[in-house]
Amino acid sequence: QVQLVESGGGLVQAGGSLRLSCAASGRTFSRHVMGWFRQAPGKEREFVASISWNGYSTYYADSVKGRFTISRDNAKNAWYLQMNSLKPEDTAVYSCAANSRAYYTGNYYRESEYDCWGQGTQVTVSS
């Protein structure tokens, strides 16, 4: 079966950095859109970042632009989220996701467009 597993979460002080990883198995995502979402306590899950199937374009929520960077490594069937200048409001469970349709070029921001999900990793940013 398809499985996505996040890693790299943890506790960090405001201003610090973390690098999240998503490792996929059961399917190759070298021609697929990949993304990251997060859900803070008491809030709905929200879009964080995504990368186009060919890696040429990246997309970010306004709240993380300039601080977070998404990247991919097709050889490892993995994608990453480098998070710098972390703020307490970044505290959330971060989940990686992918669109299972090869060459997808639709809405990169919409949660419903992603159909493969990891179970999440906790990121906590202290003030």
Short mmCIF file of N, CA and C in Angstrom, two decimals:
data_model
loop_
_atom_site.label_atom_id
_atom_site.label_comp_id
_atom_site.label_asym_id
_atom_site.label_seq_id
_atom_site.Cartn_x
_atom_site.Cartn_y
_atom_site.Cartn_z
N GLN A 1 0.82 -1.17 0.00
CA GLN A 1 0.00 0.00 0.00
C GLN A 1 0.88 1.25 0.00
N VAL A 2 0.29 2.35 -0.38
CA VAL A 2 0.99 3.62 -0.38
C VAL A 2 1.10 4.12 1.05
N GLN A 3 2.30 4.55 1.40
CA GLN A 3 2.53 5.06 2.74
C GLN A 3 3.42 6.28 2.68
N LEU A 4 3.03 7.33 3.38
CA LEU A 4 3.82 8.54 3.52
C LEU A 4 4.13 8.71 5.00
N VAL A 5 5.40 8.91 5.31
CA VAL A 5 5.83 9.03 6.69
C VAL A 5 6.64 10.30 6.87
N GLU A 6 6.18 11.16 7.78
CA GLU A 6 6.88 12.40 8.08
C GLU A 6 7.90 12.18 9.19
N SER A 7 8.92 13.00 9.18
CA SER A 7 9.90 13.01 10.25
C SER A 7 10.51 14.40 10.35
N GLY A 8 11.17 14.67 11.45
CA GLY A 8 11.87 15.92 11.63
C GLY A 8 11.19 16.92 12.54
N GLY A 9 10.01 16.61 13.01
CA GLY A 9 9.33 17.51 13.91
C GLY A 9 9.98 17.50 15.28
N GLY A 10 9.57 18.45 16.10
CA GLY A 10 10.12 18.54 17.44
C GLY A 10 9.85 19.88 18.06
N LEU A 11 10.57 20.15 19.13
CA LEU A 11 10.44 21.40 19.87
C LEU A 11 11.61 22.31 19.52
N VAL A 12 11.29 23.55 19.20
CA VAL A 12 12.33 24.51 18.84
C VAL A 12 11.93 25.88 19.37
N GLN A 13 12.91 26.69 19.69
CA GLN A 13 12.64 28.05 20.15
C GLN A 13 12.31 28.96 18.97
N ALA A 14 11.55 30.00 19.24
CA ALA A 14 11.24 30.98 18.21
C ALA A 14 12.53 31.49 17.57
N GLY A 15 12.49 31.59 16.25
CA GLY A 15 13.66 32.00 15.50
C GLY A 15 14.52 30.85 15.02
N GLY A 16 14.24 29.67 15.52
CA GLY A 16 15.00 28.50 15.14
C GLY A 16 14.51 27.88 13.85
N SER A 17 15.10 26.73 13.52
CA SER A 17 14.80 26.06 12.26
C SER A 17 14.56 24.58 12.47
N LEU A 18 13.77 24.02 11.58
CA LEU A 18 13.55 22.59 11.51
C LEU A 18 13.43 22.19 10.05
N ARG A 19 13.78 20.97 9.77
CA ARG A 19 13.63 20.43 8.42
C ARG A 19 12.78 19.16 8.49
N LEU A 20 11.62 19.24 7.89
CA LEU A 20 10.73 18.09 7.85
C LEU A 20 10.98 17.28 6.60
N SER A 21 10.85 15.97 6.73
CA SER A 21 11.01 15.07 5.60
C SER A 21 9.76 14.23 5.45
N CYS A 22 9.46 13.88 4.22
CA CYS A 22 8.37 12.97 3.92
C CYS A 22 8.91 11.87 3.02
N ALA A 23 8.85 10.66 3.51
CA ALA A 23 9.31 9.51 2.75
C ALA A 23 8.11 8.70 2.28
N ALA A 24 8.05 8.45 0.99
CA ALA A 24 6.93 7.72 0.41
C ALA A 24 7.37 6.32 -0.01
N SER A 25 6.46 5.39 0.13
CA SER A 25 6.69 4.03 -0.33
C SER A 25 5.41 3.49 -0.95
N GLY A 26 5.54 2.47 -1.77
CA GLY A 26 4.38 1.88 -2.40
C GLY A 26 3.98 2.52 -3.71
N ARG A 27 4.53 3.68 -4.00
CA ARG A 27 4.25 4.38 -5.23
C ARG A 27 5.36 5.39 -5.47
N THR A 28 5.71 5.58 -6.72
CA THR A 28 6.71 6.56 -7.10
C THR A 28 6.02 7.88 -7.42
N PHE A 29 6.51 8.96 -6.83
CA PHE A 29 5.88 10.27 -6.99
C PHE A 29 6.76 11.23 -7.78
N SER A 30 7.60 10.71 -8.65
CA SER A 30 8.51 11.56 -9.41
C SER A 30 7.81 12.47 -10.41
N ARG A 31 6.59 12.17 -10.74
CA ARG A 31 5.81 12.99 -11.67
C ARG A 31 4.53 13.48 -11.01
N HIS A 32 4.59 13.75 -9.72
CA HIS A 32 3.40 14.11 -8.96
C HIS A 32 3.62 15.36 -8.13
N VAL A 33 2.53 16.07 -7.92
CA VAL A 33 2.55 17.22 -7.02
C VAL A 33 2.69 16.74 -5.59
N MET A 34 3.53 17.41 -4.83
CA MET A 34 3.73 17.11 -3.43
C MET A 34 3.47 18.36 -2.60
N GLY A 35 3.05 18.16 -1.37
CA GLY A 35 2.73 19.32 -0.56
C GLY A 35 2.86 19.07 0.93
N TRP A 36 2.70 20.15 1.67
CA TRP A 36 2.68 20.13 3.12
C TRP A 36 1.49 20.92 3.63
N PHE A 37 0.85 20.39 4.64
CA PHE A 37 -0.25 21.05 5.32
C PHE A 37 0.02 21.03 6.82
N ARG A 38 -0.72 21.84 7.55
CA ARG A 38 -0.57 21.83 9.01
C ARG A 38 -1.92 22.10 9.67
N GLN A 39 -2.02 21.64 10.90
CA GLN A 39 -3.23 21.86 11.67
C GLN A 39 -2.85 22.22 13.10
N ALA A 40 -3.20 23.42 13.49
CA ALA A 40 -2.95 23.89 14.84
C ALA A 40 -4.11 23.51 15.74
N PRO A 41 -3.90 23.45 17.05
CA PRO A 41 -4.98 23.11 17.96
C PRO A 41 -6.19 24.02 17.80
N GLY A 42 -7.36 23.43 17.66
CA GLY A 42 -8.58 24.19 17.54
C GLY A 42 -8.81 24.83 16.19
N LYS A 43 -7.96 24.55 15.23
CA LYS A 43 -8.10 25.15 13.91
C LYS A 43 -8.20 24.09 12.82
N GLU A 44 -8.69 24.52 11.67
CA GLU A 44 -8.77 23.64 10.52
C GLU A 44 -7.39 23.43 9.92
N ARG A 45 -7.23 22.32 9.23
CA ARG A 45 -5.99 22.08 8.53
C ARG A 45 -5.84 23.10 7.40
N GLU A 46 -4.63 23.61 7.23
CA GLU A 46 -4.39 24.63 6.24
C GLU A 46 -3.19 24.30 5.37
N PHE A 47 -3.21 24.84 4.18
CA PHE A 47 -2.13 24.68 3.23
C PHE A 47 -0.88 25.40 3.71
N VAL A 48 0.27 24.78 3.49
CA VAL A 48 1.55 25.40 3.83
C VAL A 48 2.40 25.62 2.59
N ALA A 49 2.65 24.56 1.83
CA ALA A 49 3.52 24.66 0.67
C ALA A 49 3.29 23.48 -0.26
N SER A 50 3.61 23.68 -1.53
CA SER A 50 3.55 22.59 -2.49
C SER A 50 4.57 22.82 -3.59
N ILE A 51 4.83 21.77 -4.33
CA ILE A 51 5.78 21.85 -5.43
C ILE A 51 5.19 21.11 -6.62
N SER A 52 5.35 21.69 -7.81
CA SER A 52 4.76 21.11 -9.00
C SER A 52 5.39 19.77 -9.34
N TRP A 53 4.69 19.03 -10.18
CA TRP A 53 5.14 17.68 -10.50
C TRP A 53 6.53 17.65 -11.11
N ASN A 54 6.89 18.70 -11.85
CA ASN A 54 8.21 18.75 -12.47
C ASN A 54 9.23 19.50 -11.64
N GLY A 55 8.82 20.01 -10.49
CA GLY A 55 9.73 20.73 -9.61
C GLY A 55 10.03 22.15 -10.04
N TYR A 56 9.40 22.62 -11.09
CA TYR A 56 9.70 23.95 -11.61
C TYR A 56 9.06 25.08 -10.81
N SER A 57 7.96 24.79 -10.13
CA SER A 57 7.22 25.83 -9.43
C SER A 57 6.95 25.42 -8.00
N THR A 58 6.97 26.40 -7.12
CA THR A 58 6.62 26.18 -5.72
C THR A 58 5.54 27.17 -5.31
N TYR A 59 4.78 26.79 -4.30
CA TYR A 59 3.65 27.58 -3.85
C TYR A 59 3.65 27.60 -2.33
N TYR A 60 3.35 28.76 -1.75
CA TYR A 60 3.40 28.92 -0.31
C TYR A 60 2.22 29.71 0.21
N ALA A 61 1.81 29.36 1.41
CA ALA A 61 0.87 30.20 2.12
C ALA A 61 1.54 31.53 2.45
N ASP A 62 0.76 32.60 2.46
CA ASP A 62 1.33 33.91 2.74
C ASP A 62 2.04 33.95 4.09
N SER A 63 1.54 33.20 5.04
CA SER A 63 2.09 33.23 6.38
C SER A 63 3.49 32.65 6.49
N VAL A 64 3.92 31.88 5.48
CA VAL A 64 5.23 31.24 5.55
C VAL A 64 6.17 31.68 4.45
N LYS A 65 5.73 32.52 3.55
CA LYS A 65 6.59 32.98 2.46
C LYS A 65 7.84 33.66 3.01
N GLY A 66 8.96 33.31 2.42
CA GLY A 66 10.23 33.87 2.84
C GLY A 66 10.86 33.15 4.00
N ARG A 67 10.13 32.25 4.64
CA ARG A 67 10.65 31.50 5.79
C ARG A 67 10.75 30.01 5.53
N PHE A 68 9.80 29.47 4.78
CA PHE A 68 9.76 28.04 4.50
C PHE A 68 10.15 27.77 3.05
N THR A 69 10.76 26.63 2.81
CA THR A 69 11.14 26.22 1.47
C THR A 69 10.81 24.75 1.27
N ILE A 70 10.05 24.45 0.23
CA ILE A 70 9.75 23.07 -0.10
C ILE A 70 10.70 22.61 -1.20
N SER A 71 11.10 21.36 -1.13
CA SER A 71 11.97 20.78 -2.14
C SER A 71 11.64 19.30 -2.29
N ARG A 72 12.19 18.70 -3.33
CA ARG A 72 11.92 17.29 -3.56
C ARG A 72 13.17 16.58 -4.03
N ASP A 73 13.21 15.30 -3.79
CA ASP A 73 14.30 14.44 -4.25
C ASP A 73 13.65 13.21 -4.85
N ASN A 74 13.49 13.23 -6.16
CA ASN A 74 12.79 12.13 -6.82
C ASN A 74 13.53 10.80 -6.69
N ALA A 75 14.86 10.85 -6.63
CA ALA A 75 15.63 9.63 -6.49
C ALA A 75 15.32 8.92 -5.18
N LYS A 76 14.97 9.69 -4.16
CA LYS A 76 14.64 9.13 -2.86
C LYS A 76 13.14 9.02 -2.63
N ASN A 77 12.36 9.46 -3.61
CA ASN A 77 10.91 9.45 -3.48
C ASN A 77 10.49 10.17 -2.20
N ALA A 78 11.06 11.36 -2.04
CA ALA A 78 10.86 12.11 -0.81
C ALA A 78 10.73 13.59 -1.10
N TRP A 79 10.13 14.31 -0.16
CA TRP A 79 10.11 15.75 -0.24
C TRP A 79 10.27 16.33 1.15
N TYR A 80 10.64 17.62 1.18
CA TYR A 80 11.11 18.22 2.40
C TYR A 80 10.49 19.60 2.59
N LEU A 81 10.48 20.04 3.83
CA LEU A 81 10.06 21.39 4.16
C LEU A 81 11.09 21.97 5.12
N GLN A 82 11.89 22.89 4.61
CA GLN A 82 12.84 23.60 5.45
C GLN A 82 12.13 24.79 6.07
N MET A 83 12.11 24.86 7.38
CA MET A 83 11.40 25.90 8.09
C MET A 83 12.40 26.73 8.88
N ASN A 84 12.52 27.99 8.52
CA ASN A 84 13.42 28.91 9.19
C ASN A 84 12.62 30.01 9.87
N SER A 85 13.27 30.71 10.78
CA SER A 85 12.65 31.83 11.49
C SER A 85 11.29 31.43 12.05
N LEU A 86 11.25 30.31 12.71
CA LEU A 86 9.99 29.79 13.21
C LEU A 86 9.38 30.69 14.28
N LYS A 87 8.06 30.74 14.26
CA LYS A 87 7.29 31.55 15.18
C LYS A 87 6.37 30.65 16.00
N PRO A 88 5.96 31.09 17.18
CA PRO A 88 5.03 30.28 17.97
C PRO A 88 3.77 29.91 17.20
N GLU A 89 3.29 30.79 16.34
CA GLU A 89 2.10 30.50 15.58
C GLU A 89 2.30 29.42 14.52
N ASP A 90 3.54 28.99 14.31
CA ASP A 90 3.80 27.86 13.42
C ASP A 90 3.56 26.52 14.11
N THR A 91 3.31 26.55 15.39
CA THR A 91 3.06 25.32 16.14
C THR A 91 1.85 24.59 15.56
N ALA A 92 2.04 23.35 15.18
CA ALA A 92 0.97 22.57 14.56
C ALA A 92 1.46 21.16 14.28
N VAL A 93 0.54 20.31 13.91
CA VAL A 93 0.88 19.02 13.35
C VAL A 93 1.04 19.21 11.85
N TYR A 94 2.19 18.86 11.34
CA TYR A 94 2.49 19.03 9.92
C TYR A 94 2.35 17.70 9.21
N SER A 95 1.61 17.70 8.12
CA SER A 95 1.38 16.49 7.34
C SER A 95 1.86 16.68 5.92
N CYS A 96 2.50 15.65 5.38
CA CYS A 96 2.85 15.69 3.98
C CYS A 96 1.74 15.05 3.16
N ALA A 97 1.65 15.44 1.92
CA ALA A 97 0.59 14.96 1.06
C ALA A 97 1.05 14.95 -0.39
N ALA A 98 0.36 14.17 -1.19
CA ALA A 98 0.66 14.10 -2.61
C ALA A 98 -0.62 13.92 -3.41
N ASN A 99 -0.58 14.39 -4.63
CA ASN A 99 -1.65 14.14 -5.58
C ASN A 99 -1.26 12.91 -6.38
N SER A 100 -2.08 11.90 -6.37
CA SER A 100 -1.73 10.63 -7.00
C SER A 100 -1.81 10.65 -8.52
N ARG A 101 -2.34 11.71 -9.09
CA ARG A 101 -2.47 11.81 -10.54
C ARG A 101 -1.20 12.41 -11.12
N ALA A 102 -0.53 11.66 -11.95
CA ALA A 102 0.69 12.13 -12.59
C ALA A 102 0.41 13.36 -13.44
N TYR A 103 1.33 14.30 -13.43
CA TYR A 103 1.29 15.51 -14.25
C TYR A 103 0.17 16.46 -13.86
N TYR A 104 -0.33 16.37 -12.65
CA TYR A 104 -1.39 17.26 -12.18
C TYR A 104 -0.91 18.70 -12.21
N THR A 105 -1.77 19.58 -12.74
CA THR A 105 -1.44 21.01 -12.82
C THR A 105 -2.61 21.88 -12.38
N GLY A 106 -3.42 21.39 -11.48
CA GLY A 106 -4.60 22.10 -11.02
C GLY A 106 -4.33 23.02 -9.85
N ASN A 107 -5.21 22.96 -8.87
CA ASN A 107 -5.14 23.83 -7.72
C ASN A 107 -4.17 23.26 -6.69
N TYR A 108 -3.03 23.90 -6.53
CA TYR A 108 -1.99 23.41 -5.63
C TYR A 108 -2.25 23.75 -4.17
N TYR A 109 -3.22 24.59 -3.91
CA TYR A 109 -3.50 25.08 -2.57
C TYR A 109 -4.61 24.33 -1.87
N ARG A 110 -5.44 23.66 -2.60
CA ARG A 110 -6.66 23.09 -2.06
C ARG A 110 -6.42 21.69 -1.49
N GLU A 111 -6.79 21.52 -0.26
CA GLU A 111 -6.58 20.25 0.44
C GLU A 111 -7.23 19.07 -0.28
N SER A 112 -8.40 19.30 -0.87
CA SER A 112 -9.14 18.22 -1.50
C SER A 112 -8.45 17.66 -2.74
N GLU A 113 -7.47 18.36 -3.27
CA GLU A 113 -6.75 17.90 -4.45
C GLU A 113 -5.68 16.86 -4.10
N TYR A 114 -5.41 16.68 -2.84
CA TYR A 114 -4.41 15.73 -2.39
C TYR A 114 -5.10 14.49 -1.84
N ASP A 115 -4.68 13.33 -2.30
CA ASP A 115 -5.35 12.10 -1.90
C ASP A 115 -4.44 11.08 -1.23
N CYS A 116 -3.18 11.41 -1.05
CA CYS A 116 -2.25 10.58 -0.30
C CYS A 116 -1.69 11.40 0.84
N TRP A 117 -1.83 10.89 2.05
CA TRP A 117 -1.48 11.67 3.24
C TRP A 117 -0.64 10.89 4.23
N GLY A 118 0.29 11.60 4.85
CA GLY A 118 0.97 11.06 6.00
C GLY A 118 0.15 11.31 7.25
N GLN A 119 0.60 10.79 8.37
CA GLN A 119 -0.14 10.92 9.61
C GLN A 119 0.27 12.12 10.45
N GLY A 120 1.31 12.80 10.05
CA GLY A 120 1.68 14.04 10.69
C GLY A 120 2.82 13.93 11.68
N THR A 121 3.51 15.05 11.85
CA THR A 121 4.57 15.16 12.83
C THR A 121 4.40 16.49 13.57
N GLN A 122 4.57 16.45 14.88
CA GLN A 122 4.32 17.63 15.70
C GLN A 122 5.50 18.59 15.64
N VAL A 123 5.18 19.85 15.40
CA VAL A 123 6.16 20.93 15.48
C VAL A 123 5.68 21.90 16.54
N THR A 124 6.51 22.14 17.53
CA THR A 124 6.17 23.06 18.60
C THR A 124 7.25 24.13 18.69
N VAL A 125 6.81 25.38 18.61
CA VAL A 125 7.73 26.51 18.66
C VAL A 125 7.44 27.30 19.93
N SER A 126 8.42 27.39 20.79
CA SER A 126 8.27 28.10 22.05
C SER A 126 8.71 29.55 21.89
N SER A 127 8.12 30.42 22.68
CA SER A 127 8.45 31.83 22.62
C SER A 127 9.66 32.14 23.48
#
